[in-house]
């Protein structure tokens, strides 16, 4: 695949207690941004892959902040729409002893009004790859229509689809399961967590091979098993690479980072194993910070780990090593 990547989906202003504490006891909130597809665009840009983010934000200070933040990361935001009548969506993070809960305020947001006409943007026709997620079809009927057009059969670009199941956005699990399976089957590259596949399609899914049985259509399917491993399937091969041992600060955003690293590997012409390694290394950047986006490991660390023999994968500085 040669050419730029266009990432389509909503990004919100993200507010979280500073310092981290339960939201109900917080006195101060820090402001950041949060969006699965813009996270992917940010990490692609960090890997040197030309990436743009295509969406809509409110004509408000939060929308300005989102565009400025992504532009500073090297993401092209020139085609992002400004909506004068709808606001930028908000997300509040609520850290707690058992993990971080999130509270969304995105109903009626600028991005929820997006529709199929968004794909008439010139950058889409020039893209080698369009990246989308299962969050978008849950936002509104027009966003579902947008996803249907993204995945039209005569598309001039390839499509990567991260399932990204968010139960709070769907009326029922059954509706989510049917919609996300149908969309994933039409994509070229699909990424899904083993846990979310089990939540969507049943406890009969025990491992990555069972997910492949549910999703036989994509040319490339990646099943992520959290801190254990990630497994990639094509018609010709299956590759599995162990996850890295990381002192986790905050897990939110790690799946997006993995997706970006894996896609960057493919776009750079790497085979499945090093592409999976690059996914894990990029995910480590998100796991080690309290925000959705963190700095990549040093270039020397990345190259050392990508080139290591399988039995030495992960032997590197910066505290990165594979789980046994």
CSV table of N, CA and C in Angstrom, one decimal, residues 119-248:
chain,number,residue,atom,x,y,z
A,119,UNK,N,-17.5,11.7,2.1
A,119,UNK,CA,-16.5,10.9,1.3
A,119,UNK,C,-16.3,11.6,-0.1
A,120,UNK,N,-17.0,12.7,-0.3
A,120,UNK,CA,-16.7,13.5,-1.5
A,120,UNK,C,-15.5,14.4,-1.4
A,121,UNK,N,-14.9,14.4,-0.2
A,121,UNK,CA,-13.7,15.2,0.1
A,121,UNK,C,-12.6,14.6,-0.7
A,122,UNK,N,-11.8,15.5,-1.5
A,122,UNK,CA,-10.7,15.0,-2.4
A,122,UNK,C,-9.7,14.1,-1.7
A,123,UNK,N,-9.4,14.3,-0.4
A,123,UNK,CA,-8.4,13.5,0.2
A,123,UNK,C,-8.8,12.0,0.3
A,124,UNK,N,-10.1,11.7,0.3
A,124,UNK,CA,-10.5,10.3,0.4
A,124,UNK,C,-10.2,9.6,-0.9
A,125,UNK,N,-10.4,10.3,-2.1
A,125,UNK,CA,-10.2,9.7,-3.4
A,125,UNK,C,-8.7,9.4,-3.6
A,126,UNK,N,-7.8,10.2,-2.9
A,126,UNK,CA,-6.4,10.0,-3.1
A,126,UNK,C,-5.8,9.1,-2.1
A,127,UNK,N,-6.6,8.5,-1.2
A,127,UNK,CA,-6.0,7.7,-0.1
A,127,UNK,C,-5.7,6.3,-0.5
A,128,UNK,N,-4.6,5.8,0.1
A,128,UNK,CA,-4.3,4.3,-0.1
A,128,UNK,C,-5.2,3.5,0.8
A,129,UNK,N,-5.5,4.1,2.0
A,129,UNK,CA,-6.2,3.4,3.1
A,129,UNK,C,-7.1,4.4,3.8
A,130,UNK,N,-8.3,3.9,4.0
A,130,UNK,CA,-9.2,4.7,4.9
A,130,UNK,C,-9.5,3.9,6.2
A,131,UNK,N,-9.2,4.5,7.3
A,131,UNK,CA,-9.4,3.8,8.6
A,131,UNK,C,-10.6,4.3,9.3
A,132,UNK,N,-11.5,3.4,9.7
A,132,UNK,CA,-12.7,3.7,10.5
A,132,UNK,C,-12.9,2.7,11.6
A,133,UNK,N,-13.9,2.9,12.5
A,133,UNK,CA,-14.1,2.1,13.6
A,133,UNK,C,-15.6,1.8,13.8
A,134,UNK,N,-15.9,0.8,14.7
A,134,UNK,CA,-17.2,0.5,15.0
A,134,UNK,C,-17.9,1.5,15.9
A,135,UNK,N,-17.2,2.5,16.3
A,135,UNK,CA,-17.9,3.6,17.1
A,135,UNK,C,-18.8,4.4,16.2
A,136,UNK,N,-18.3,4.7,15.0
A,136,UNK,CA,-19.1,5.7,14.1
A,136,UNK,C,-20.5,5.2,13.8
A,137,UNK,N,-20.7,4.0,13.4
A,137,UNK,CA,-22.1,3.6,13.0
A,137,UNK,C,-23.1,3.7,14.2
A,138,UNK,N,-22.6,3.7,15.4
A,138,UNK,CA,-23.5,3.8,16.6
A,138,UNK,C,-23.9,5.2,16.9
A,139,UNK,N,-23.3,6.2,16.2
A,139,UNK,CA,-23.5,7.6,16.6
A,139,UNK,C,-24.8,8.2,16.1
A,140,UNK,N,-25.3,7.7,14.9
A,140,UNK,CA,-26.5,8.3,14.4
A,140,UNK,C,-26.8,7.5,13.1
A,141,UNK,N,-28.1,7.6,12.6
A,141,UNK,CA,-28.4,6.9,11.3
A,141,UNK,C,-27.5,7.5,10.1
A,142,UNK,N,-27.2,8.8,10.1
A,142,UNK,CA,-26.4,9.3,9.0
A,142,UNK,C,-25.0,8.8,9.1
A,143,UNK,N,-24.5,8.6,10.3
A,143,UNK,CA,-23.1,8.0,10.5
A,143,UNK,C,-23.1,6.6,10.0
A,144,UNK,N,-24.2,5.8,10.2
A,144,UNK,CA,-24.3,4.5,9.7
A,144,UNK,C,-24.3,4.5,8.2
A,145,UNK,N,-25.0,5.4,7.6
A,145,UNK,CA,-25.0,5.6,6.1
A,145,UNK,C,-23.6,5.9,5.6
A,146,UNK,N,-22.9,6.7,6.4
A,146,UNK,CA,-21.5,7.0,6.0
A,146,UNK,C,-20.6,5.8,6.0
A,147,UNK,N,-20.8,4.9,7.0
A,147,UNK,CA,-20.0,3.7,7.0
A,147,UNK,C,-20.4,2.8,5.9
A,148,UNK,N,-21.6,2.7,5.5
A,148,UNK,CA,-22.0,1.9,4.4
A,148,UNK,C,-21.3,2.4,3.1
A,149,UNK,N,-21.2,3.7,2.9
A,149,UNK,CA,-20.6,4.2,1.7
A,149,UNK,C,-19.1,4.0,1.8
A,150,UNK,N,-18.5,4.1,3.0
A,150,UNK,CA,-17.0,3.9,3.1
A,150,UNK,C,-16.7,2.5,2.6
A,151,UNK,N,-17.6,1.5,2.9
A,151,UNK,CA,-17.3,0.1,2.5
A,151,UNK,C,-18.0,-0.3,1.2
A,152,UNK,N,-18.3,0.6,0.4
A,152,UNK,CA,-18.9,0.3,-0.9
A,152,UNK,C,-18.0,-0.6,-1.7
A,153,UNK,N,-18.5,-1.5,-2.5
A,153,UNK,CA,-17.7,-2.5,-3.2
A,153,UNK,C,-16.8,-1.9,-4.2
A,154,UNK,N,-17.1,-0.7,-4.8
A,154,UNK,CA,-16.3,-0.2,-5.9
A,154,UNK,C,-15.4,0.9,-5.4
A,155,UNK,N,-15.0,0.9,-4.1
A,155,UNK,CA,-14.1,1.9,-3.5
A,155,UNK,C,-12.7,1.9,-4.1
A,156,UNK,N,-12.1,3.0,-4.3
A,156,UNK,CA,-10.8,3.1,-4.8
A,156,UNK,C,-9.7,2.9,-3.8
A,157,UNK,N,-10.0,2.7,-2.6
A,157,UNK,CA,-9.0,2.6,-1.5
A,157,UNK,C,-9.3,1.3,-0.7
A,158,UNK,N,-8.3,0.9,0.1
A,158,UNK,CA,-8.5,-0.2,1.0
A,158,UNK,C,-9.1,0.4,2.3
A,159,UNK,N,-9.8,-0.5,3.1
A,159,UNK,CA,-10.4,0.0,4.3
A,159,UNK,C,-9.9,-0.9,5.5
A,160,UNK,N,-9.4,-0.2,6.5
A,160,UNK,CA,-9.1,-0.9,7.8
A,160,UNK,C,-10.2,-0.5,8.8
A,161,UNK,N,-10.7,-1.5,9.5
A,161,UNK,CA,-11.8,-1.4,10.4
A,161,UNK,C,-11.5,-2.0,11.8
A,162,UNK,N,-11.5,-1.1,12.8
A,162,UNK,CA,-11.3,-1.5,14.2
A,162,UNK,C,-12.7,-1.7,14.8
A,163,UNK,N,-13.0,-2.9,15.2
A,163,UNK,CA,-14.4,-3.1,15.7
A,163,UNK,C,-14.8,-2.2,16.9
A,164,UNK,N,-13.9,-2.0,17.8
A,164,UNK,CA,-14.1,-0.9,18.9
A,164,UNK,C,-15.5,-0.9,19.4
A,165,UNK,N,-15.9,-2.0,20.0
A,165,UNK,CA,-17.3,-2.2,20.5
A,165,UNK,C,-17.4,-1.3,21.8
A,166,UNK,N,-18.3,-0.4,21.8
A,166,UNK,CA,-18.6,0.4,23.0
A,166,UNK,C,-20.1,0.2,23.4
A,167,UNK,N,-20.3,-0.7,24.3
A,167,UNK,CA,-21.7,-1.1,24.7
A,167,UNK,C,-22.6,0.1,25.0
A,168,UNK,N,-22.1,1.2,25.6
A,168,UNK,CA,-22.9,2.3,26.0
A,168,UNK,C,-23.5,3.0,24.8
A,169,UNK,N,-23.0,2.8,23.6
A,169,UNK,CA,-23.4,3.5,22.4
A,169,UNK,C,-24.6,2.8,21.7
A,170,UNK,N,-24.8,1.5,22.1
A,170,UNK,CA,-25.8,0.7,21.3
A,170,UNK,C,-27.0,0.4,22.2
A,171,UNK,N,-28.1,0.3,21.5
A,171,UNK,CA,-29.4,0.0,22.2
A,171,UNK,C,-29.3,-1.4,22.8
A,172,UNK,N,-28.8,-2.4,22.0
A,172,UNK,CA,-28.7,-3.8,22.4
A,172,UNK,C,-27.4,-4.4,21.9
A,173,UNK,N,-27.0,-5.4,22.6
A,173,UNK,CA,-25.8,-6.2,22.1
A,173,UNK,C,-26.1,-6.8,20.8
A,174,UNK,N,-27.3,-7.3,20.6
A,174,UNK,CA,-27.7,-8.0,19.4
A,174,UNK,C,-27.5,-7.1,18.2
A,175,UNK,N,-28.0,-5.9,18.4
A,175,UNK,CA,-27.9,-4.9,17.3
A,175,UNK,C,-26.4,-4.6,16.9
A,176,UNK,N,-25.6,-4.5,18.0
A,176,UNK,CA,-24.2,-4.2,17.7
A,176,UNK,C,-23.5,-5.4,17.1
A,177,UNK,N,-23.8,-6.6,17.5
A,177,UNK,CA,-23.2,-7.8,17.0
A,177,UNK,C,-23.5,-7.9,15.5
A,178,UNK,N,-24.7,-7.8,15.1
A,178,UNK,CA,-25.1,-7.9,13.7
A,178,UNK,C,-24.5,-6.8,12.8
A,179,UNK,N,-24.5,-5.6,13.3
A,179,UNK,CA,-24.0,-4.5,12.5
A,179,UNK,C,-22.5,-4.6,12.4
A,180,UNK,N,-21.8,-4.8,13.5
A,180,UNK,CA,-20.4,-4.8,13.4
A,180,UNK,C,-19.8,-6.0,12.7
A,181,UNK,N,-20.5,-7.1,12.7
A,181,UNK,CA,-20.0,-8.3,11.9
A,181,UNK,C,-20.2,-8.0,10.5
A,182,UNK,N,-21.3,-7.4,10.1
A,182,UNK,CA,-21.6,-7.1,8.7
A,182,UNK,C,-20.6,-6.1,8.1
A,183,UNK,N,-20.3,-5.1,8.9
A,183,UNK,CA,-19.3,-4.1,8.4
A,183,UNK,C,-17.9,-4.7,8.4
A,184,UNK,N,-17.5,-5.5,9.4
A,184,UNK,CA,-16.2,-6.0,9.4
A,184,UNK,C,-15.9,-7.0,8.2
A,185,UNK,N,-17.0,-7.7,7.8
A,185,UNK,CA,-16.9,-8.7,6.7
A,185,UNK,C,-16.6,-8.0,5.4
A,186,UNK,N,-16.9,-6.7,5.3
A,186,UNK,CA,-16.7,-6.0,4.1
A,186,UNK,C,-15.4,-5.2,4.0
A,187,UNK,N,-14.7,-5.2,5.1
A,187,UNK,CA,-13.4,-4.4,5.2
A,187,UNK,C,-12.2,-5.3,4.7
A,188,UNK,N,-11.1,-4.7,4.4
A,188,UNK,CA,-9.9,-5.4,3.9
A,188,UNK,C,-9.1,-5.8,5.1
A,189,UNK,N,-9.0,-5.0,6.1
A,189,UNK,CA,-8.2,-5.2,7.3
A,189,UNK,C,-9.0,-5.0,8.5
A,190,UNK,N,-9.1,-6.0,9.4
A,190,UNK,CA,-10.0,-5.8,10.6
A,190,UNK,C,-9.1,-6.1,11.9
A,191,UNK,N,-9.3,-5.3,12.9
A,191,UNK,CA,-8.7,-5.5,14.2
A,191,UNK,C,-9.8,-5.6,15.2
A,192,UNK,N,-9.7,-6.6,16.1
A,192,UNK,CA,-10.7,-6.8,17.1
A,192,UNK,C,-10.0,-7.4,18.3
A,193,UNK,N,-10.5,-7.0,19.5
A,193,UNK,CA,-10.0,-7.7,20.7
A,193,UNK,C,-10.7,-9.0,21.0
A,194,UNK,N,-10.0,-10.0,21.5
A,194,UNK,CA,-10.7,-11.2,21.8
A,194,UNK,C,-11.8,-11.0,22.8
A,195,UNK,N,-11.6,-10.2,23.8
A,195,UNK,CA,-12.7,-9.9,24.8
A,195,UNK,C,-13.9,-9.3,24.2
A,196,UNK,N,-13.7,-8.4,23.3
A,196,UNK,CA,-14.9,-7.7,22.6
A,196,UNK,C,-15.6,-8.7,21.7
A,197,UNK,N,-14.8,-9.5,21.0
A,197,UNK,CA,-15.4,-10.6,20.1
A,197,UNK,C,-16.3,-11.5,21.0
A,198,UNK,N,-15.8,-11.9,22.2
A,198,UNK,CA,-16.6,-12.7,23.0
A,198,UNK,C,-17.9,-12.0,23.5
A,199,UNK,N,-17.7,-10.7,23.8
A,199,UNK,CA,-18.9,-9.9,24.3
A,199,UNK,C,-19.9,-9.8,23.2
A,200,UNK,N,-19.5,-9.7,21.9
A,200,UNK,CA,-20.4,-9.5,20.8
A,200,UNK,C,-21.0,-10.8,20.3
A,201,UNK,N,-20.1,-11.8,20.1
A,201,UNK,CA,-20.6,-13.0,19.4
A,201,UNK,C,-20.6,-14.3,20.2
A,202,UNK,N,-20.4,-14.2,21.5
A,202,UNK,CA,-20.7,-15.4,22.3
A,202,UNK,C,-19.5,-16.0,23.0
A,203,UNK,N,-19.8,-16.7,24.1
A,203,UNK,CA,-18.8,-17.3,24.9
A,203,UNK,C,-18.2,-18.5,24.2
A,204,UNK,N,-18.8,-19.0,23.1
A,204,UNK,CA,-18.2,-20.1,22.3
A,204,UNK,C,-16.9,-19.7,21.7
A,205,UNK,N,-16.6,-18.4,21.6
A,205,UNK,CA,-15.3,-17.9,21.1
A,205,UNK,C,-14.3,-18.1,22.2
A,206,UNK,N,-13.4,-19.0,22.0
A,206,UNK,CA,-12.3,-19.3,23.0
A,206,UNK,C,-11.0,-18.8,22.6
A,207,UNK,N,-10.7,-18.6,21.4
A,207,UNK,CA,-9.4,-18.1,20.9
A,207,UNK,C,-9.5,-17.4,19.6
A,208,UNK,N,-8.3,-16.9,19.1
A,208,UNK,CA,-8.3,-16.2,17.8
A,208,UNK,C,-8.9,-17.0,16.7
A,209,UNK,N,-8.7,-18.3,16.6
A,209,UNK,CA,-9.2,-19.1,15.5
A,209,UNK,C,-10.7,-19.0,15.4
A,210,UNK,N,-11.4,-19.0,16.6
A,210,UNK,CA,-12.8,-18.9,16.6
A,210,UNK,C,-13.3,-17.6,16.0
A,211,UNK,N,-12.5,-16.5,16.3
A,211,UNK,CA,-12.9,-15.2,15.7
A,211,UNK,C,-12.8,-15.2,14.2
A,212,UNK,N,-11.7,-15.9,13.7
A,212,UNK,CA,-11.6,-16.0,12.3
A,212,UNK,C,-12.7,-16.8,11.7
A,213,UNK,N,-13.3,-17.7,12.4
A,213,UNK,CA,-14.5,-18.4,11.9
A,213,UNK,C,-15.7,-17.5,11.8
A,214,UNK,N,-15.8,-16.5,12.7
A,214,UNK,CA,-16.9,-15.5,12.6
A,214,UNK,C,-16.6,-14.5,11.5
A,215,UNK,N,-15.4,-14.2,11.3
A,215,UNK,CA,-15.0,-13.1,10.3
A,215,UNK,C,-14.0,-13.7,9.2
A,216,UNK,N,-14.5,-14.5,8.3
A,216,UNK,CA,-13.6,-15.1,7.3
A,216,UNK,C,-13.3,-14.2,6.1
A,217,UNK,N,-14.1,-13.1,6.0
A,217,UNK,CA,-14.0,-12.2,4.8
A,217,UNK,C,-12.8,-11.4,4.7
A,218,UNK,N,-12.3,-10.7,5.8
A,218,UNK,CA,-11.2,-9.7,5.6
A,218,UNK,C,-9.9,-10.4,5.1
A,219,UNK,N,-9.2,-9.7,4.3
A,219,UNK,CA,-7.9,-10.2,3.8
A,219,UNK,C,-6.9,-10.3,5.0
A,220,UNK,N,-7.0,-9.4,5.9
A,220,UNK,CA,-6.1,-9.5,7.1
A,220,UNK,C,-7.0,-9.3,8.3
A,221,UNK,N,-7.0,-10.2,9.3
A,221,UNK,CA,-7.7,-10.1,10.5
A,221,UNK,C,-6.7,-10.2,11.7
A,222,UNK,N,-6.7,-9.2,12.6
A,222,UNK,CA,-5.9,-9.2,13.8
A,222,UNK,C,-6.7,-9.4,15.0
A,223,UNK,N,-6.4,-10.4,15.8
A,223,UNK,CA,-7.2,-10.6,17.1
A,223,UNK,C,-6.2,-10.3,18.2
A,224,UNK,N,-6.6,-9.3,19.0
A,224,UNK,CA,-5.7,-8.9,20.1
A,224,UNK,C,-6.2,-9.5,21.4
A,225,UNK,N,-5.3,-10.2,22.1
A,225,UNK,CA,-5.7,-10.8,23.4
A,225,UNK,C,-5.0,-10.1,24.5
A,226,UNK,N,-5.3,-8.8,24.6
A,226,UNK,CA,-4.8,-8.0,25.8
A,226,UNK,C,-3.3,-8.1,26.0
A,227,UNK,N,-2.9,-8.5,27.2
A,227,UNK,CA,-1.5,-8.5,27.6
A,227,UNK,C,-0.9,-9.8,27.2
A,228,UNK,N,-1.6,-10.7,26.4
A,228,UNK,CA,-1.0,-12.0,26.1
A,228,UNK,C,-0.3,-12.0,24.7
A,229,UNK,N,-1.1,-11.7,23.7
A,229,UNK,CA,-0.5,-11.8,22.3
A,229,UNK,C,-1.5,-11.1,21.3
A,230,UNK,N,-1.0,-10.9,20.1
A,230,UNK,CA,-1.9,-10.6,19.0
A,230,UNK,C,-1.6,-11.5,17.9
A,231,UNK,N,-2.7,-12.0,17.2
A,231,UNK,CA,-2.6,-13.0,16.2
A,231,UNK,C,-3.2,-12.4,14.9
A,232,UNK,N,-2.4,-12.5,13.8
A,232,UNK,CA,-2.9,-12.0,12.5
A,232,UNK,C,-3.1,-13.2,11.5
A,233,UNK,N,-4.2,-13.1,10.8
A,233,UNK,CA,-4.6,-14.2,9.9
A,233,UNK,C,-4.7,-13.6,8.5
A,234,UNK,N,-4.1,-14.3,7.5
A,234,UNK,CA,-4.4,-14.0,6.1
A,234,UNK,C,-4.8,-15.3,5.4
A,235,UNK,N,-5.0,-15.3,4.2
A,235,UNK,CA,-5.3,-16.6,3.5
A,235,UNK,C,-4.1,-17.5,3.4
A,236,UNK,N,-2.9,-16.9,3.6
A,236,UNK,CA,-1.7,-17.7,3.4
A,236,UNK,C,-1.0,-18.1,4.7
A,237,UNK,N,-1.2,-17.3,5.7
A,237,UNK,CA,-0.5,-17.6,7.0
A,237,UNK,C,-1.2,-17.1,8.2
A,238,UNK,N,-0.7,-17.5,9.3
A,238,UNK,CA,-1.1,-17.1,10.7
A,238,UNK,C,0.2,-16.8,11.4
A,239,UNK,N,0.2,-15.6,12.0
A,239,UNK,CA,1.3,-15.2,12.9
A,239,UNK,C,0.8,-14.7,14.2
A,240,UNK,N,1.5,-15.1,15.3
A,240,UNK,CA,1.2,-14.6,16.6
A,240,UNK,C,2.4,-14.1,17.3
A,241,UNK,N,2.3,-12.9,17.9
A,241,UNK,CA,3.4,-12.3,18.6
A,241,UNK,C,3.0,-11.9,20.0
A,242,UNK,N,3.9,-12.3,21.0
A,242,UNK,CA,3.6,-12.0,22.4
A,242,UNK,C,3.5,-10.5,22.6
A,243,UNK,N,2.7,-10.1,23.6
A,243,UNK,CA,2.6,-8.7,24.0
A,243,UNK,C,3.8,-8.4,24.8
A,244,UNK,N,4.0,-7.1,25.1
A,244,UNK,CA,5.1,-6.6,25.9
A,244,UNK,C,4.7,-6.5,27.3
A,245,UNK,N,5.7,-6.7,28.2
A,245,UNK,CA,5.5,-6.5,29.6
A,245,UNK,C,5.6,-5.0,29.9
A,246,UNK,N,4.5,-4.4,30.3
A,246,UNK,CA,4.5,-2.9,30.5
A,246,UNK,C,3.9,-2.6,31.9
A,247,UNK,N,4.5,-1.6,32.6
A,247,UNK,CA,3.9,-1.1,33.8
A,247,UNK,C,2.8,-0.1,33.3
A,248,UNK,N,1.5,-0.6,33.4
A,248,UNK,CA,0.4,0.2,32.8
A,248,UNK,C,0.0,1.3,33.7
